[in-house]
Coordinates of C-alpha atoms and ligand atoms in Angstrom, one line a residue:
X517 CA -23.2 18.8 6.0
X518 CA -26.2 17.6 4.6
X519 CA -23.9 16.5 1.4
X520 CA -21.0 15.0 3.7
X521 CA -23.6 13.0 5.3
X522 CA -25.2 11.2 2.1
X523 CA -21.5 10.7 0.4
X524 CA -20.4 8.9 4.2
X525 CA -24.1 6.2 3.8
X526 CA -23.6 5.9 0.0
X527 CA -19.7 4.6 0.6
X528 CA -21.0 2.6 3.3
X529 CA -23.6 1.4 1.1
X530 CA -21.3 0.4 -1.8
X531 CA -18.6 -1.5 1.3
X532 CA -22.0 -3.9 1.7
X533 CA -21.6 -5.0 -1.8
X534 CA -17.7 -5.1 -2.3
X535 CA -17.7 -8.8 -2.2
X536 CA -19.8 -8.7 -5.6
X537 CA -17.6 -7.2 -7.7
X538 CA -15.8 -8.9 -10.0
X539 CA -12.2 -9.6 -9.3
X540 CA -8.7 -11.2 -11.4
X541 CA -9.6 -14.5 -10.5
X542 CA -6.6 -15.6 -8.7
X543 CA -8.3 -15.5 -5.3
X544 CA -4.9 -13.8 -3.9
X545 CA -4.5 -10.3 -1.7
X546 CA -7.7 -11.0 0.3
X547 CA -6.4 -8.1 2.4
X548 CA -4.0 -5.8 1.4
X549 CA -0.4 -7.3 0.6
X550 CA 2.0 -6.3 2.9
X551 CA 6.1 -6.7 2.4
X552 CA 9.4 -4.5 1.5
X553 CA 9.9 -3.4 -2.1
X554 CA 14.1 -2.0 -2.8
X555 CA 12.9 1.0 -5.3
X556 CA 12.2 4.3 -2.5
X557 CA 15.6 3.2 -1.0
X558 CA 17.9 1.3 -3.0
X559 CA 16.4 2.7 -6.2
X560 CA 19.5 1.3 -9.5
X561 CA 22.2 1.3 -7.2
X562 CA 24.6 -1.1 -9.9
X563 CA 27.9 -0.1 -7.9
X564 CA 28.5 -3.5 -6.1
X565 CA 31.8 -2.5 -6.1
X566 CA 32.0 0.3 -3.7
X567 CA 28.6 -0.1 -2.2
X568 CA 28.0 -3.9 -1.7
X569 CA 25.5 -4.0 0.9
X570 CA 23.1 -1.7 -1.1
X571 CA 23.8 -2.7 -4.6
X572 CA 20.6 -4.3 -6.3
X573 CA 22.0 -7.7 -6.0
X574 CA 20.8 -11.2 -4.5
X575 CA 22.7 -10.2 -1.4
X576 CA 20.5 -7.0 -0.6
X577 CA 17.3 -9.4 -1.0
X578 CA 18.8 -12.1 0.7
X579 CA 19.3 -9.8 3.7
X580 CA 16.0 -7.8 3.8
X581 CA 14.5 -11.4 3.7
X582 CA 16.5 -12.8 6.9
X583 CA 15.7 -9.4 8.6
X584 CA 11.7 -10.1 7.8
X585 CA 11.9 -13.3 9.3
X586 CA 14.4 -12.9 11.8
X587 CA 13.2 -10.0 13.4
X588 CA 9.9 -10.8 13.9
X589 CA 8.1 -8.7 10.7
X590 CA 6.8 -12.0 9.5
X591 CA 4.1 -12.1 12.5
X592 CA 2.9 -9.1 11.5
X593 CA 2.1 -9.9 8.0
X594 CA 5.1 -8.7 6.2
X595 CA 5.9 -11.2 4.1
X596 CA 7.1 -10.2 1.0
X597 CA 10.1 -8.9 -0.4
X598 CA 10.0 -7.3 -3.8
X599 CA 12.7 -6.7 -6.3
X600 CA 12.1 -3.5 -8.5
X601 CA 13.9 -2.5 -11.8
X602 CA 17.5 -3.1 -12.9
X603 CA 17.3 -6.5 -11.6
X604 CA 17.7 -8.4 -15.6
X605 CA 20.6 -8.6 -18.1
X606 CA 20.8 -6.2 -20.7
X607 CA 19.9 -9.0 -23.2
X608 CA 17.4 -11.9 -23.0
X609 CA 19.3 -15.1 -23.7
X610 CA 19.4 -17.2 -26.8
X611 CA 15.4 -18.4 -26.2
X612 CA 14.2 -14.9 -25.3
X613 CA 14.1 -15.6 -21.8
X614 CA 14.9 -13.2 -19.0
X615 CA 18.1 -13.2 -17.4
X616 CA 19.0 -12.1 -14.0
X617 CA 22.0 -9.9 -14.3
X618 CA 25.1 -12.8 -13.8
X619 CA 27.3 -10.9 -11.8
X620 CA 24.3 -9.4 -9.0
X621 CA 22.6 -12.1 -8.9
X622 CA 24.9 -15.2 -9.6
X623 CA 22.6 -17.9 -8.4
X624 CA 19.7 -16.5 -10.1
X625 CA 15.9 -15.7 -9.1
X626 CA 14.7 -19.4 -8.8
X627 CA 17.3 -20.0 -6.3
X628 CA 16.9 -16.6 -4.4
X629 CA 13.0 -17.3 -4.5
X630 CA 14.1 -21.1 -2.9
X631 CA 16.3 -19.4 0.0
X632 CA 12.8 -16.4 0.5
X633 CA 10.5 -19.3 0.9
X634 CA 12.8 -21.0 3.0
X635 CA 12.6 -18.4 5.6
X636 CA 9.0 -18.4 5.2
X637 CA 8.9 -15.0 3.2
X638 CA 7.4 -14.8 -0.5
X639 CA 9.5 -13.4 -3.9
X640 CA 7.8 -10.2 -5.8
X641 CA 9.6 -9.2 -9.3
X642 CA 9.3 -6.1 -11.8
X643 CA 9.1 -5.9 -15.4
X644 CA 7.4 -3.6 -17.5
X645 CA 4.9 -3.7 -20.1
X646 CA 6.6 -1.8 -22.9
X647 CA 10.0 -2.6 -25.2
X648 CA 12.0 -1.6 -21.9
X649 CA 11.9 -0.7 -18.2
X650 CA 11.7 2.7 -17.0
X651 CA 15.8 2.4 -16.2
X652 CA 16.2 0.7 -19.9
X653 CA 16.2 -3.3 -18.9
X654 CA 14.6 -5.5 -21.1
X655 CA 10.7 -5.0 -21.2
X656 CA 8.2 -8.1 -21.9
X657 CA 6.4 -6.4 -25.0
X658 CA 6.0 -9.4 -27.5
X659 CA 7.6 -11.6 -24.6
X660 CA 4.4 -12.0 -22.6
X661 CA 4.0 -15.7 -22.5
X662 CA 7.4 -16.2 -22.4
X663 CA 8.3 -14.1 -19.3
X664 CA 5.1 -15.4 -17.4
X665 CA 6.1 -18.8 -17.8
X666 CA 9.6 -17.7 -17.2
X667 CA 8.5 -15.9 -13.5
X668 CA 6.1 -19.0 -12.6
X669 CA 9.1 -21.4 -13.4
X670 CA 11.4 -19.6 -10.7
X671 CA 8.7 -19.5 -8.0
X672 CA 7.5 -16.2 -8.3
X673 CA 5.1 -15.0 -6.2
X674 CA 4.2 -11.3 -7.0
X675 CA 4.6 -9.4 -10.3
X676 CA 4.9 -5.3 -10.4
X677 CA 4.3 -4.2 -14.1
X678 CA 4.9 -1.2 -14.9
X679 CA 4.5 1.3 -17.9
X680 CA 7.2 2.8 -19.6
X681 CA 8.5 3.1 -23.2
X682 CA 4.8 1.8 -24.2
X683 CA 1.9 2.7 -26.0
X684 CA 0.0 3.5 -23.7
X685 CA -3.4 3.2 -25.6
X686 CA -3.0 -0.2 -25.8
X687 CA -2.8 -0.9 -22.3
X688 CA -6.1 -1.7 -21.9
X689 CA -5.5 -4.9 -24.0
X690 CA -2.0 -5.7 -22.9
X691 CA -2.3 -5.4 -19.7
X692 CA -5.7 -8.1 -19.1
X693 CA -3.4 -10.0 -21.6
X694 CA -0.3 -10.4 -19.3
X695 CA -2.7 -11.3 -16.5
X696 CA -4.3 -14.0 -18.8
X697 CA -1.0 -15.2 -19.4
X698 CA 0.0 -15.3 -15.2
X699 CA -3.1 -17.5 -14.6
X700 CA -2.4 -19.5 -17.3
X701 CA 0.7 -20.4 -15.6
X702 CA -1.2 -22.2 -13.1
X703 CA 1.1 -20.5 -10.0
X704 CA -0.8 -17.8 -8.5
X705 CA 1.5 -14.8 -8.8
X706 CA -0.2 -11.2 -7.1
X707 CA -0.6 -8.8 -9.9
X708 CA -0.1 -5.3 -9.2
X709 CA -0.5 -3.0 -12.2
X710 CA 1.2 0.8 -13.1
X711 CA -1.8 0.8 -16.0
X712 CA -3.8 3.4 -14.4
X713 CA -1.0 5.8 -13.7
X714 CA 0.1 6.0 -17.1
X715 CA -3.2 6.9 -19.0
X716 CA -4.1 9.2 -15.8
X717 CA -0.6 10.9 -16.5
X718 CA -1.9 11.3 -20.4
X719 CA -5.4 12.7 -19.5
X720 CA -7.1 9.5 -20.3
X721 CA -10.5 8.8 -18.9
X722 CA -9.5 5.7 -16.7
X723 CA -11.7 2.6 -16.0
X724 CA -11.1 1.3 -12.2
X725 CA -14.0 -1.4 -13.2
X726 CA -12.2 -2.7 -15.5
X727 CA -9.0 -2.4 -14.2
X728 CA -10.3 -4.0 -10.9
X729 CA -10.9 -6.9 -13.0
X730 CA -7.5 -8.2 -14.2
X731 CA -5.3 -6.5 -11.5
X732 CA -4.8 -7.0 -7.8
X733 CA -3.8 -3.9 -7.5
X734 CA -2.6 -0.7 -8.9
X735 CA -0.5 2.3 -8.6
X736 CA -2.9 5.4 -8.9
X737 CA -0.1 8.9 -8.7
X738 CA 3.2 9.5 -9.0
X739 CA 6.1 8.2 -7.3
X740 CA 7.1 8.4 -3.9
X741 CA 9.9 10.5 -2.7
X742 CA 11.9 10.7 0.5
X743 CA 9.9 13.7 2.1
X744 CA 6.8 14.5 3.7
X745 CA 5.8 17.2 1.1
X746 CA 5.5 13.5 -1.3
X747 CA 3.8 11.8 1.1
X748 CA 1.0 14.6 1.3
X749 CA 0.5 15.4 -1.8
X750 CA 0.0 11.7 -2.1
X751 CA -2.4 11.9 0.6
X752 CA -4.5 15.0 -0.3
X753 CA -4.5 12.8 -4.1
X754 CA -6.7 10.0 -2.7
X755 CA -8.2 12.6 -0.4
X756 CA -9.7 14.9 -3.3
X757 CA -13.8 13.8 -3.2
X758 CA -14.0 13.2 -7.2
X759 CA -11.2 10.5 -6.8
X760 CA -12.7 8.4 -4.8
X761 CA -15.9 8.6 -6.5
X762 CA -13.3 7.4 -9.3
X763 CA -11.1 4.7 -7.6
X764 CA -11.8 4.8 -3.7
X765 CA -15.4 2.4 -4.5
X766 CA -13.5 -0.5 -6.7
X767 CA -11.1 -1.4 -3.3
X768 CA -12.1 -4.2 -1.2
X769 CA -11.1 -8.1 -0.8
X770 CA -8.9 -8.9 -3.8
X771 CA -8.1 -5.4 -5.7
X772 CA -6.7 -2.5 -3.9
X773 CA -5.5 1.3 -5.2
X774 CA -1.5 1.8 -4.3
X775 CA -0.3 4.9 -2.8
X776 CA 3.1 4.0 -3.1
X777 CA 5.8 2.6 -0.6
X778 CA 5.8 3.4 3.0
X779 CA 8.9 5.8 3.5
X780 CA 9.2 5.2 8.0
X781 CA 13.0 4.2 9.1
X782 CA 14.6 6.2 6.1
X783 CA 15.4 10.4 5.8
X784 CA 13.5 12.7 6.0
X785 CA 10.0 12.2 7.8
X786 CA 9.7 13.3 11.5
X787 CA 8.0 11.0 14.3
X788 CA 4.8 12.6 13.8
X789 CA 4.6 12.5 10.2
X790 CA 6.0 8.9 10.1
X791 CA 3.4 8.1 12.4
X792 CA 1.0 9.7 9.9
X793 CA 2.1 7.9 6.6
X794 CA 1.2 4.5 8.7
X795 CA -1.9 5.9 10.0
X796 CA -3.2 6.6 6.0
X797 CA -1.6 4.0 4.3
X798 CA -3.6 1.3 6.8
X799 CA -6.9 3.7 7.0
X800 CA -6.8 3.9 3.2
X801 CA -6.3 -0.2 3.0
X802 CA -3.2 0.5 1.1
X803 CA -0.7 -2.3 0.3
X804 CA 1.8 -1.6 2.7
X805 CA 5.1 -2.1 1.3
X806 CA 8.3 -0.4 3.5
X807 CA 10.7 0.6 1.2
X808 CA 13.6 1.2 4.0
X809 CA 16.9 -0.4 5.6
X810 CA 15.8 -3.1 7.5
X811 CA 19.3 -3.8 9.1
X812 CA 19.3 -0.4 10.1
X813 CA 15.9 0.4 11.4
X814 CA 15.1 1.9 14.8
X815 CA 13.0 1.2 17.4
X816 CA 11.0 4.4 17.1
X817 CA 10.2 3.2 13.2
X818 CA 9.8 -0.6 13.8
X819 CA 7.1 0.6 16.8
X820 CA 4.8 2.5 14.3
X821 CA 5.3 -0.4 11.5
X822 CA 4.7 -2.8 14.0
X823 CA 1.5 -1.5 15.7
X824 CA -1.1 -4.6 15.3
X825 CA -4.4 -2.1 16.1
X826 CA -3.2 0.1 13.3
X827 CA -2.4 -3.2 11.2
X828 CA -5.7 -4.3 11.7
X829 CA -7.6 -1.3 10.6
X830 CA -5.8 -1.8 7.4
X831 CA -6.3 -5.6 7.3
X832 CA -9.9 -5.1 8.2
X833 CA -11.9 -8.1 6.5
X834 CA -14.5 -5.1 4.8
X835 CA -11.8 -4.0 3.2
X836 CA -13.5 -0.6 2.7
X837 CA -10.5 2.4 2.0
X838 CA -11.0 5.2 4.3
X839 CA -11.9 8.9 3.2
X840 CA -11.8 12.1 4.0
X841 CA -14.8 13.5 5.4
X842 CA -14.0 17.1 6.8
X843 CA -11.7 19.8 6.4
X844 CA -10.9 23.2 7.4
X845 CA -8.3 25.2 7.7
X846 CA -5.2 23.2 8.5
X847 CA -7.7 20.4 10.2
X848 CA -8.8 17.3 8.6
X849 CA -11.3 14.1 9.3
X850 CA -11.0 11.2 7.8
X851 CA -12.8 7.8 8.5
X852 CA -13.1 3.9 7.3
X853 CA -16.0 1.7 8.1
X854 CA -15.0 -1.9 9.9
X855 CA -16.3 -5.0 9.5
X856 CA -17.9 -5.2 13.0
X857 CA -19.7 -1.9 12.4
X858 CA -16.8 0.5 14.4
X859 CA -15.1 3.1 12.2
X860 CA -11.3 4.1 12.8
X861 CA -10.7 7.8 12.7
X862 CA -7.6 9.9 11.4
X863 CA -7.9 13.6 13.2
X864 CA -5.0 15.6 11.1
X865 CA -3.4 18.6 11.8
X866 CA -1.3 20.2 8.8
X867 CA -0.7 23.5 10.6
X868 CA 2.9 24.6 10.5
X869 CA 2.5 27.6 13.3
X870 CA 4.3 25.5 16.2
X871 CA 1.4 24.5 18.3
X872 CA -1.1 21.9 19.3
X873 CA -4.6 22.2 18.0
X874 CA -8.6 20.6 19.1
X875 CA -9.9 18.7 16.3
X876 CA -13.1 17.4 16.7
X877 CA -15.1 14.4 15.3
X878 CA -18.7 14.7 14.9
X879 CA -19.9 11.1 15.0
X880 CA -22.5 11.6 12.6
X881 CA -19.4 12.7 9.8
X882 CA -18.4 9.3 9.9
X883 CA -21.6 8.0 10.0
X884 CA -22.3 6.6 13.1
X885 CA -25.6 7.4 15.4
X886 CA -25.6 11.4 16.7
X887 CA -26.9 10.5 19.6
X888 CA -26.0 7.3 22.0
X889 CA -22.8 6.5 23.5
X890 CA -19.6 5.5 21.5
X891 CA -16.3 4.3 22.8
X892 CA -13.3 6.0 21.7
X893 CA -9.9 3.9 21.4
X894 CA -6.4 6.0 20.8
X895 CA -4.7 3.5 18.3
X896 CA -1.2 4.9 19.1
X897 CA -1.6 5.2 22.9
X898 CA -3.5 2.0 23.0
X899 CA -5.6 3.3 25.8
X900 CA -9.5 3.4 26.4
X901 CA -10.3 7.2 26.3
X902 CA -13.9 6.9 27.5
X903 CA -17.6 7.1 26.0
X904 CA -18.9 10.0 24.2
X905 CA -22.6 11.4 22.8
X906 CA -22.2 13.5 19.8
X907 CA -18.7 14.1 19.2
X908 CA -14.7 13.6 20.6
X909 CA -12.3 16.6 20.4
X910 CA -8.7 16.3 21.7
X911 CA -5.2 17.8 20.4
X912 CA -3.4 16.7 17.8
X913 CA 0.3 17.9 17.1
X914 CA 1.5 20.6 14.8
X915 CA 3.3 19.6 11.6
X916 CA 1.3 17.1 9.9
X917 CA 0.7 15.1 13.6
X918 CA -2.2 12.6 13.7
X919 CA -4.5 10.8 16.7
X920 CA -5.9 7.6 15.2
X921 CA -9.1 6.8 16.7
X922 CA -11.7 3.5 17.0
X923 CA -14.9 4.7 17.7
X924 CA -17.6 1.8 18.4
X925 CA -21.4 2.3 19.7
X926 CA -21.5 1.3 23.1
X927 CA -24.6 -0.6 22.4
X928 CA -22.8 -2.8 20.1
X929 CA -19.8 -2.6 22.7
X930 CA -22.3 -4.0 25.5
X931 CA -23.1 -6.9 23.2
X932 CA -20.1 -8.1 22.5
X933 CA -18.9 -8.0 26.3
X934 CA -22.5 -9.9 27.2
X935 CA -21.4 -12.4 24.4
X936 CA -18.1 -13.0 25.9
X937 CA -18.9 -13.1 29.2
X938 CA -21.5 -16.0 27.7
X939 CA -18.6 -18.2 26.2
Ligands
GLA1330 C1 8.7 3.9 -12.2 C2 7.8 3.3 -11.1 C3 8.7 3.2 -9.9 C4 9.9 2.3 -10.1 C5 10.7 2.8 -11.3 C6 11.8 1.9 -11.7 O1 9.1 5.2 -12.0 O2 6.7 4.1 -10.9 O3 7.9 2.7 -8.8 O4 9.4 1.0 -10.4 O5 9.9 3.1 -12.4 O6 12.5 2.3 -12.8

């Protein structure tokens, strides 16, 4: 305990002083960047033919855009949409450019980026840093300049580089190089770097510090798949103590670590685990990106995507990614400081036997005062649950279920009503 305690006022220490670190000087994801990115779902779907709604193609961006906009997902901050790989020619064209492929995306990307913006919603591309992409598209090695000046000239607003068919050892050059040559450009284009994934995949000591410095964010595990065992496996990843002493301390205003897209509205998770995903992808101040069919959503997924208390722990100005700080057994605590001083709480249950089970928070675990009242807020149920001393139990569903809590000191509580009731 005595351990948990120190680890919860060191990472608190270390939020104070996020704002010092050094950052890609861009001034860009300020909070985490939050959109829709085709790979989870529409993965290198060519077959326009027989599938044309779901075919990588201008018309599958075009769409996901309009539904952003249309439906409302723009209010709550999503406001990107993100092509990923298979997007380019198989050839670069007489200059070495890039090339959209002609017949998937006829008017090309600086006209699809003209129709995004017109709706209000911001263009993301992929490319990757070695001779080719992971699906065998044209990669920008010895193109860097080129394909920089190439994205800016479109309208580009966010670049995913990834890592395949590289040398990876030379990463640690290439990749502070291609964000040289992206501010160079003069547009300010949201870099978000596979780097760190590569050399962890090849044992290699990695440097968040440095990365941190040239990237706005990074992808830190493998890839997402469409079922919970991927999402917790991804979760237990970032929830493992040494990692965070790794990567968890370099997130805050401008850089953040990428779990992955958000899999809600697609196959295989259940309402409790969907709720879940949300709950740790905003507690862990991940970039939220749904990777799903927005024409084809439901309500039950758009409600958890779309809850602004949830959004707003992972917006939170700190900027501070949440950690785990208790487990046992099939029960788990996990916790993220706010910027006004209140902590939200994830209470987990991973037990499969079929029933509900009490999980407790000891305030002190997440490093508020043992003793003195705190409020406690139900993030889902958006309901007031009362004022505590010491600790909050209540049940939490089977099967990978969460309660998301906001715990705040009633002292501070009493303030802020005093200095409302002022104004
Ligand atoms: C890698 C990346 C994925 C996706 C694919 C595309 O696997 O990690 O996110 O971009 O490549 O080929």
């Amino acid at each position: 305990m005595q351990g948990t305690i120190r680890f919860c006022f060191l990472v608190m220490l270390a939020a104070t002083f996020t704002g010092l670190a050094v950052s890609l000087n861009n001034g860009l994801a300020r909070t985490p960047p939050m959109g829709w990115l085709a790979w989870e779902r529409f993965r290198c779907d060519l077959n326009c033919k027989d599938d044309p709604d779901d075919c990588i193609s201008e018309k599958l961006f075009l769409d996901m855009g309009k539904r952003l906009s249309e439906d409302g997902w723009t209010k709550f901050g999503y406001d990107r949409v993100n092509i990923d790989d298979c997007w380019p020619a198989k050839e670069r064209d007489a200059e070495g450019r890039l090339v959209a492929d002609p017949e998937r995306f006829p008017h090309g990307i600086k006209w699809l980026a003209e129709q995004l913006h017109g709706m209000g919603v911001k263009l993301g591309i992929y490319e990757d840093y070695g001779t080719k992409t992971c699906a065998g598209y044209p990669g920008t090695m010895d193109h860097i300049t080129t394909d920089a000046d190439t994205f800016a000239s479109w309208g580009v607003d966010m670049l995913k580089m990834d890592g395949c068919n590289s040398n990876i050892s030379t990463m640690d050059t290439g990749y502070p190089a291609i964000g040289d040559a992206l501010n160079k450009t003069g547009r300010p284009i949201l870099y978000s770097c596979s780097w760190p994934d590569y050399e962890r995949a090849r044992h290699m000591d990695v440097n968040y510090t440095f990365i941190a410095e040239h990237c706005n964010m990074w992808r830190n595990y493998h890839d997402i798949g469409d079922s919970w065992q991927s999402v917790y496996t991804i979760i237990d990843f970032y929830g493992n103590a040494s990692n965070y002493e790794l990567f968890g301390k370099v997130a805050g205003p401008g850089n953040w670590n990428d779990p992955d897209m958000l899999i809600i509205g697609d196959f295989s998770l259940s309402f409790e685990q969907s709720k879940a995903q949300f709950a740790f992808w905003c507690l862990m101040a991940s970039p939220l990106f749904m990777s799903n069919d927005l024409r084809a959503i439901s309500d039950e997924a758009k409600t958890i995507l779309q809850n602004t208390e949830i959004l707003a722990v992972n917006q939170d100005p700190l900027g501070v990614q949440g950690y785990r700080v208790h487990q046992y057994n099939n029960h788990e605590v996990w916790c993220k400081p706010l910027h006004d001083k209140s902590v939200a709480v994830i209470l987990w249950n991973r037990s499969t036997g079929g029933m509900h089970s009490k999980i407790t928070v000891q305030f002190k675990q997440v490093g508020l005062p043992a003793s003195g009242n705190v409020t406690v807020r139900d993030l889902y149920e958006h309901q007031d649950m009362g004022s505590f001393s010491g600790s909050y139990s209540t049940y939490v569903n089977p099967a990978g279920g969460v309660v998301m809590l906001k715990l705040t000191p009633v002292a501070l509580a009493d303030r802020r009503a005093a200095e409302a009731y002022v104004l």
